[in-house]
Amino acid sequence: GLITRAMVAPLDVVKIRLQLQVVSRNQTIATSGHKYRGILKTMMTVAREEGIRSLWKGNLIAELLWGAYMSCQFFTYTTLRNIVPVYKGDDGKQKFRTARDLLCGAGAGMAGTVATYPLDFLRTRFAAQSEPKVYKGLLGGITMIYAAEGASGFFRG
């Protein structure tokens, strides 16, 4: 999981950069004059202008996000599965076990997403910034966002 995440981190940076470009309805990327055009060209532009390491902006946060999400999801699923009973029919056999497992899985996914959303927000902010950097490091970024936007700023979007 962690190695795979590190391998795809450059694609995440490229995706975010391309998503942040605004193109009007009657334009295409080719006619809009934007500097990011396509996956490979965007990757090369970012590496050339900001250095090869910039393709891994936000990766530390993404790794933390992945670990925290999986932990929260596993804990919540296990807890919900122990709380929500399985209905037993008159014959003593379990009924609706699949429905219970789906309900617990949905709740676990929702809990994991809500709990780790601030990390996803930070990852996006770090990956989106170009030179000069707005956020110098993780703690500096957290401090700046909290000072400017308050606690609710970590849940924007």
PDB file of C-alpha atoms in Angstrom:
ATOM      1  CA  GLY A   1       0.000   0.000   0.000  1.00  0.00           C
ATOM      2  CA  LEU A   2       2.623   2.569   1.003  1.00  0.00           C
ATOM      3  CA  ILE A   3       4.973   1.731  -1.877  1.00  0.00           C
ATOM      4  CA  THR A   4       2.125   1.781  -4.383  1.00  0.00           C
ATOM      5  CA  ARG A   5       0.986   5.133  -3.031  1.00  0.00           C
ATOM      6  CA  ALA A   6       4.482   6.551  -3.440  1.00  0.00           C
ATOM      7  CA  MET A   7       4.650   5.242  -7.011  1.00  0.00           C
ATOM      8  CA  VAL A   8       1.404   6.919  -8.087  1.00  0.00           C
ATOM      9  CA  ALA A   9       2.039  10.190  -6.219  1.00  0.00           C
ATOM     10  CA  PRO A  10       3.236  12.001  -9.377  1.00  0.00           C
ATOM     11  CA  LEU A  11      -0.052  11.145 -11.080  1.00  0.00           C
ATOM     12  CA  ASP A  12      -1.913  12.612  -8.128  1.00  0.00           C
ATOM     13  CA  VAL A  13       0.022  15.887  -8.418  1.00  0.00           C
ATOM     14  CA  VAL A  14      -0.668  16.004 -12.164  1.00  0.00           C
ATOM     15  CA  LYS A  15      -4.370  15.261 -11.629  1.00  0.00           C
ATOM     16  CA  ILE A  16      -4.723  18.079  -9.117  1.00  0.00           C
ATOM     17  CA  ARG A  17      -2.858  20.572 -11.311  1.00  0.00           C
ATOM     18  CA  LEU A  18      -5.053  19.714 -14.295  1.00  0.00           C
ATOM     19  CA  GLN A  19      -8.234  19.890 -12.212  1.00  0.00           C
ATOM     20  CA  LEU A  20      -7.412  23.370 -10.956  1.00  0.00           C
ATOM     21  CA  GLN A  21      -7.147  24.860 -14.430  1.00  0.00           C
ATOM     22  CA  VAL A  22     -10.311  26.646 -15.458  1.00  0.00           C
ATOM     23  CA  VAL A  23     -11.389  26.185 -19.060  1.00  0.00           C
ATOM     24  CA  SER A  24     -14.531  27.890 -20.327  1.00  0.00           C
ATOM     25  CA  ARG A  25     -17.185  25.916 -22.170  1.00  0.00           C
ATOM     26  CA  ASN A  26     -16.210  27.145 -25.618  1.00  0.00           C
ATOM     27  CA  GLN A  27     -12.503  26.384 -25.151  1.00  0.00           C
ATOM     28  CA  THR A  28     -10.358  23.294 -25.039  1.00  0.00           C
ATOM     29  CA  ILE A  29      -7.112  22.835 -23.131  1.00  0.00           C
ATOM     30  CA  ALA A  30      -5.258  23.259 -26.446  1.00  0.00           C
ATOM     31  CA  THR A  31      -6.868  26.652 -27.185  1.00  0.00           C
ATOM     32  CA  SER A  32      -7.041  27.981 -23.628  1.00  0.00           C
ATOM     33  CA  GLY A  33      -3.380  28.963 -23.262  1.00  0.00           C
ATOM     34  CA  HIS A  34      -2.933  26.978 -20.024  1.00  0.00           C
ATOM     35  CA  LYS A  35       0.526  25.691 -19.233  1.00  0.00           C
ATOM     36  CA  TYR A  36      -0.589  22.206 -18.180  1.00  0.00           C
ATOM     37  CA  ARG A  37      -1.626  20.086 -21.172  1.00  0.00           C
ATOM     38  CA  GLY A  38      -1.957  16.345 -20.765  1.00  0.00           C
ATOM     39  CA  ILE A  39      -0.443  13.945 -18.262  1.00  0.00           C
ATOM     40  CA  LEU A  40       3.123  13.622 -19.588  1.00  0.00           C
ATOM     41  CA  LYS A  41       3.499  17.288 -20.539  1.00  0.00           C
ATOM     42  CA  THR A  42       2.201  18.365 -17.133  1.00  0.00           C
ATOM     43  CA  MET A  43       4.596  15.984 -15.394  1.00  0.00           C
ATOM     44  CA  MET A  44       7.531  17.310 -17.403  1.00  0.00           C
ATOM     45  CA  THR A  45       6.519  20.958 -16.831  1.00  0.00           C
ATOM     46  CA  VAL A  46       6.211  20.487 -13.068  1.00  0.00           C
ATOM     47  CA  ALA A  47       9.558  18.635 -12.885  1.00  0.00           C
ATOM     48  CA  ARG A  48      11.332  21.226 -15.039  1.00  0.00           C
ATOM     49  CA  GLU A  49       9.937  24.298 -13.249  1.00  0.00           C
ATOM     50  CA  GLU A  50       9.859  23.040  -9.665  1.00  0.00           C
ATOM     51  CA  GLY A  51      12.250  20.097  -9.585  1.00  0.00           C
ATOM     52  CA  ILE A  52      11.663  16.362  -9.787  1.00  0.00           C
ATOM     53  CA  ARG A  53      10.858  16.116  -6.055  1.00  0.00           C
ATOM     54  CA  SER A  54       7.842  18.367  -6.558  1.00  0.00           C
ATOM     55  CA  LEU A  55       6.057  15.444  -8.217  1.00  0.00           C
ATOM     56  CA  TRP A  56       5.799  13.954  -4.715  1.00  0.00           C
ATOM     57  CA  LYS A  57       4.289  17.039  -3.053  1.00  0.00           C
ATOM     58  CA  GLY A  58       1.794  15.954  -0.437  1.00  0.00           C
ATOM     59  CA  ASN A  59       2.963  12.332  -0.499  1.00  0.00           C
ATOM     60  CA  LEU A  60       3.840  12.179   3.209  1.00  0.00           C
ATOM     61  CA  ILE A  61       0.351  13.402   4.036  1.00  0.00           C
ATOM     62  CA  ALA A  62      -1.139  10.905   1.560  1.00  0.00           C
ATOM     63  CA  GLU A  63       0.737   8.074   3.275  1.00  0.00           C
ATOM     64  CA  LEU A  64      -0.569   9.215   6.670  1.00  0.00           C
ATOM     65  CA  LEU A  65      -4.036   9.533   5.178  1.00  0.00           C
ATOM     66  CA  TRP A  66      -3.946   5.981   3.850  1.00  0.00           C
ATOM     67  CA  GLY A  67      -2.825   4.507   7.174  1.00  0.00           C
ATOM     68  CA  ALA A  68      -5.300   6.529   9.217  1.00  0.00           C
ATOM     69  CA  TYR A  69      -8.177   5.758   6.849  1.00  0.00           C
ATOM     70  CA  MET A  70      -7.532   2.017   6.871  1.00  0.00           C
ATOM     71  CA  SER A  71      -7.161   1.943  10.661  1.00  0.00           C
ATOM     72  CA  CYS A  72     -10.340   3.920  11.240  1.00  0.00           C
ATOM     73  CA  GLN A  73     -12.282   1.874   8.708  1.00  0.00           C
ATOM     74  CA  PHE A  74     -11.142  -1.462  10.175  1.00  0.00           C
ATOM     75  CA  PHE A  75     -11.853  -0.367  13.755  1.00  0.00           C
ATOM     76  CA  THR A  76     -15.298   1.000  12.878  1.00  0.00           C
ATOM     77  CA  TYR A  77     -16.275  -2.042  10.818  1.00  0.00           C
ATOM     78  CA  THR A  78     -15.246  -4.447  13.573  1.00  0.00           C
ATOM     79  CA  THR A  79     -17.034  -2.392  16.224  1.00  0.00           C
ATOM     80  CA  LEU A  80     -20.252  -2.060  14.211  1.00  0.00           C
ATOM     81  CA  ARG A  81     -20.222  -5.730  13.315  1.00  0.00           C
ATOM     82  CA  ASN A  82     -20.077  -6.613  17.021  1.00  0.00           C
ATOM     83  CA  ILE A  83     -22.879  -4.161  17.871  1.00  0.00           C
ATOM     84  CA  VAL A  84     -25.356  -4.856  15.053  1.00  0.00           C
ATOM     85  CA  PRO A  85     -26.964  -8.246  15.653  1.00  0.00           C
ATOM     86  CA  VAL A  86     -27.647 -10.857  13.013  1.00  0.00           C
ATOM     87  CA  TYR A  87     -31.319 -11.746  12.810  1.00  0.00           C
ATOM     88  CA  LYS A  88     -32.072 -15.419  13.334  1.00  0.00           C
ATOM     89  CA  GLY A  89     -35.131 -16.999  11.815  1.00  0.00           C
ATOM     90  CA  ASP A  90     -37.468 -19.499  13.435  1.00  0.00           C
ATOM     91  CA  ASP A  91     -35.192 -22.274  12.209  1.00  0.00           C
ATOM     92  CA  GLY A  92     -32.216 -20.732  14.062  1.00  0.00           C
ATOM     93  CA  LYS A  93     -30.333 -19.869  10.860  1.00  0.00           C
ATOM     94  CA  GLN A  94     -28.852 -16.418  10.353  1.00  0.00           C
ATOM     95  CA  LYS A  95     -30.858 -14.114   8.115  1.00  0.00           C
ATOM     96  CA  PHE A  96     -29.823 -10.797   6.537  1.00  0.00           C
ATOM     97  CA  ARG A  97     -26.143 -11.318   7.379  1.00  0.00           C
ATOM     98  CA  THR A  98     -25.068  -9.818   4.051  1.00  0.00           C
ATOM     99  CA  ALA A  99     -27.240  -6.753   4.647  1.00  0.00           C
ATOM    100  CA  ARG A 100     -25.692  -6.308   8.091  1.00  0.00           C
ATOM    101  CA  ASP A 101     -22.174  -6.593   6.658  1.00  0.00           C
ATOM    102  CA  LEU A 102     -22.974  -4.068   3.904  1.00  0.00           C
ATOM    103  CA  LEU A 103     -24.428  -1.644   6.446  1.00  0.00           C
ATOM    104  CA  CYS A 104     -21.359  -1.990   8.680  1.00  0.00           C
ATOM    105  CA  GLY A 105     -19.049  -1.555   5.685  1.00  0.00           C
ATOM    106  CA  ALA A 106     -20.857   1.604   4.579  1.00  0.00           C
ATOM    107  CA  GLY A 107     -20.679   3.027   8.088  1.00  0.00           C
ATOM    108  CA  ALA A 108     -16.988   2.177   8.339  1.00  0.00           C
ATOM    109  CA  GLY A 109     -16.231   3.822   4.992  1.00  0.00           C
ATOM    110  CA  MET A 110     -18.152   6.939   6.003  1.00  0.00           C
ATOM    111  CA  ALA A 111     -16.364   7.142   9.363  1.00  0.00           C
ATOM    112  CA  GLY A 112     -12.963   6.703   7.711  1.00  0.00           C
ATOM    113  CA  THR A 113     -13.689   9.429   5.159  1.00  0.00           C
ATOM    114  CA  VAL A 114     -14.937  11.945   7.728  1.00  0.00           C
ATOM    115  CA  ALA A 115     -12.079  11.232  10.135  1.00  0.00           C
ATOM    116  CA  THR A 116      -9.367  11.622   7.508  1.00  0.00           C
ATOM    117  CA  TYR A 117     -10.837  14.414   5.368  1.00  0.00           C
ATOM    118  CA  PRO A 118      -8.524  17.062   6.888  1.00  0.00           C
ATOM    119  CA  LEU A 119      -5.518  15.009   5.732  1.00  0.00           C
ATOM    120  CA  ASP A 120      -6.978  14.769   2.228  1.00  0.00           C
ATOM    121  CA  PHE A 121      -7.541  18.526   2.260  1.00  0.00           C
ATOM    122  CA  LEU A 122      -3.904  19.126   3.286  1.00  0.00           C
ATOM    123  CA  ARG A 123      -2.641  16.706   0.626  1.00  0.00           C
ATOM    124  CA  THR A 124      -4.552  18.601  -2.048  1.00  0.00           C
ATOM    125  CA  ARG A 125      -3.298  21.981  -0.850  1.00  0.00           C
ATOM    126  CA  PHE A 126       0.318  20.775  -0.844  1.00  0.00           C
ATOM    127  CA  ALA A 127       0.066  19.103  -4.250  1.00  0.00           C
ATOM    128  CA  ALA A 128      -1.605  22.167  -5.778  1.00  0.00           C
ATOM    129  CA  GLN A 129       0.978  24.725  -4.714  1.00  0.00           C
ATOM    130  CA  SER A 130       3.641  25.749  -7.173  1.00  0.00           C
ATOM    131  CA  GLU A 131       6.673  27.973  -6.668  1.00  0.00           C
ATOM    132  CA  PRO A 132       6.985  30.011  -4.537  1.00  0.00           C
ATOM    133  CA  LYS A 133       5.588  27.655  -1.924  1.00  0.00           C
ATOM    134  CA  VAL A 134       2.837  28.941   0.320  1.00  0.00           C
ATOM    135  CA  TYR A 135       3.214  26.124   2.852  1.00  0.00           C
ATOM    136  CA  LYS A 136       6.799  25.314   3.836  1.00  0.00           C
ATOM    137  CA  GLY A 137       6.026  22.130   5.730  1.00  0.00           C
ATOM    138  CA  LEU A 138       3.238  20.088   7.298  1.00  0.00           C
ATOM    139  CA  LEU A 139       3.111  21.911  10.637  1.00  0.00           C
ATOM    140  CA  GLY A 140       3.518  25.294   8.957  1.00  0.00           C
ATOM    141  CA  GLY A 141       0.654  24.471   6.592  1.00  0.00           C
ATOM    142  CA  ILE A 142      -1.616  23.357   9.420  1.00  0.00           C
ATOM    143  CA  THR A 143      -0.800  26.508  11.396  1.00  0.00           C
ATOM    144  CA  MET A 144      -1.378  28.828   8.424  1.00  0.00           C
ATOM    145  CA  ILE A 145      -4.690  27.225   7.430  1.00  0.00           C
ATOM    146  CA  TYR A 146      -5.964  27.221  11.014  1.00  0.00           C
ATOM    147  CA  ALA A 147      -4.974  30.878  11.521  1.00  0.00           C
ATOM    148  CA  ALA A 148      -6.563  32.015   8.251  1.00  0.00           C
ATOM    149  CA  GLU A 149      -9.616  29.755   8.026  1.00  0.00           C
ATOM    150  CA  GLY A 150     -10.197  28.259  11.463  1.00  0.00           C
ATOM    151  CA  ALA A 151     -10.891  24.599  12.223  1.00  0.00           C
ATOM    152  CA  SER A 152     -13.689  24.483   9.663  1.00  0.00           C
ATOM    153  CA  GLY A 153     -11.122  25.328   6.982  1.00  0.00           C
ATOM    154  CA  PHE A 154      -9.888  21.739   7.082  1.00  0.00           C
ATOM    155  CA  PHE A 155     -13.319  20.543   5.938  1.00  0.00           C
ATOM    156  CA  ARG A 156     -13.748  22.822   2.895  1.00  0.00           C
ATOM    157  CA  GLY A 157     -15.084  21.239  -0.249  1.00  0.00           C
TER     158      GLY A 157
END
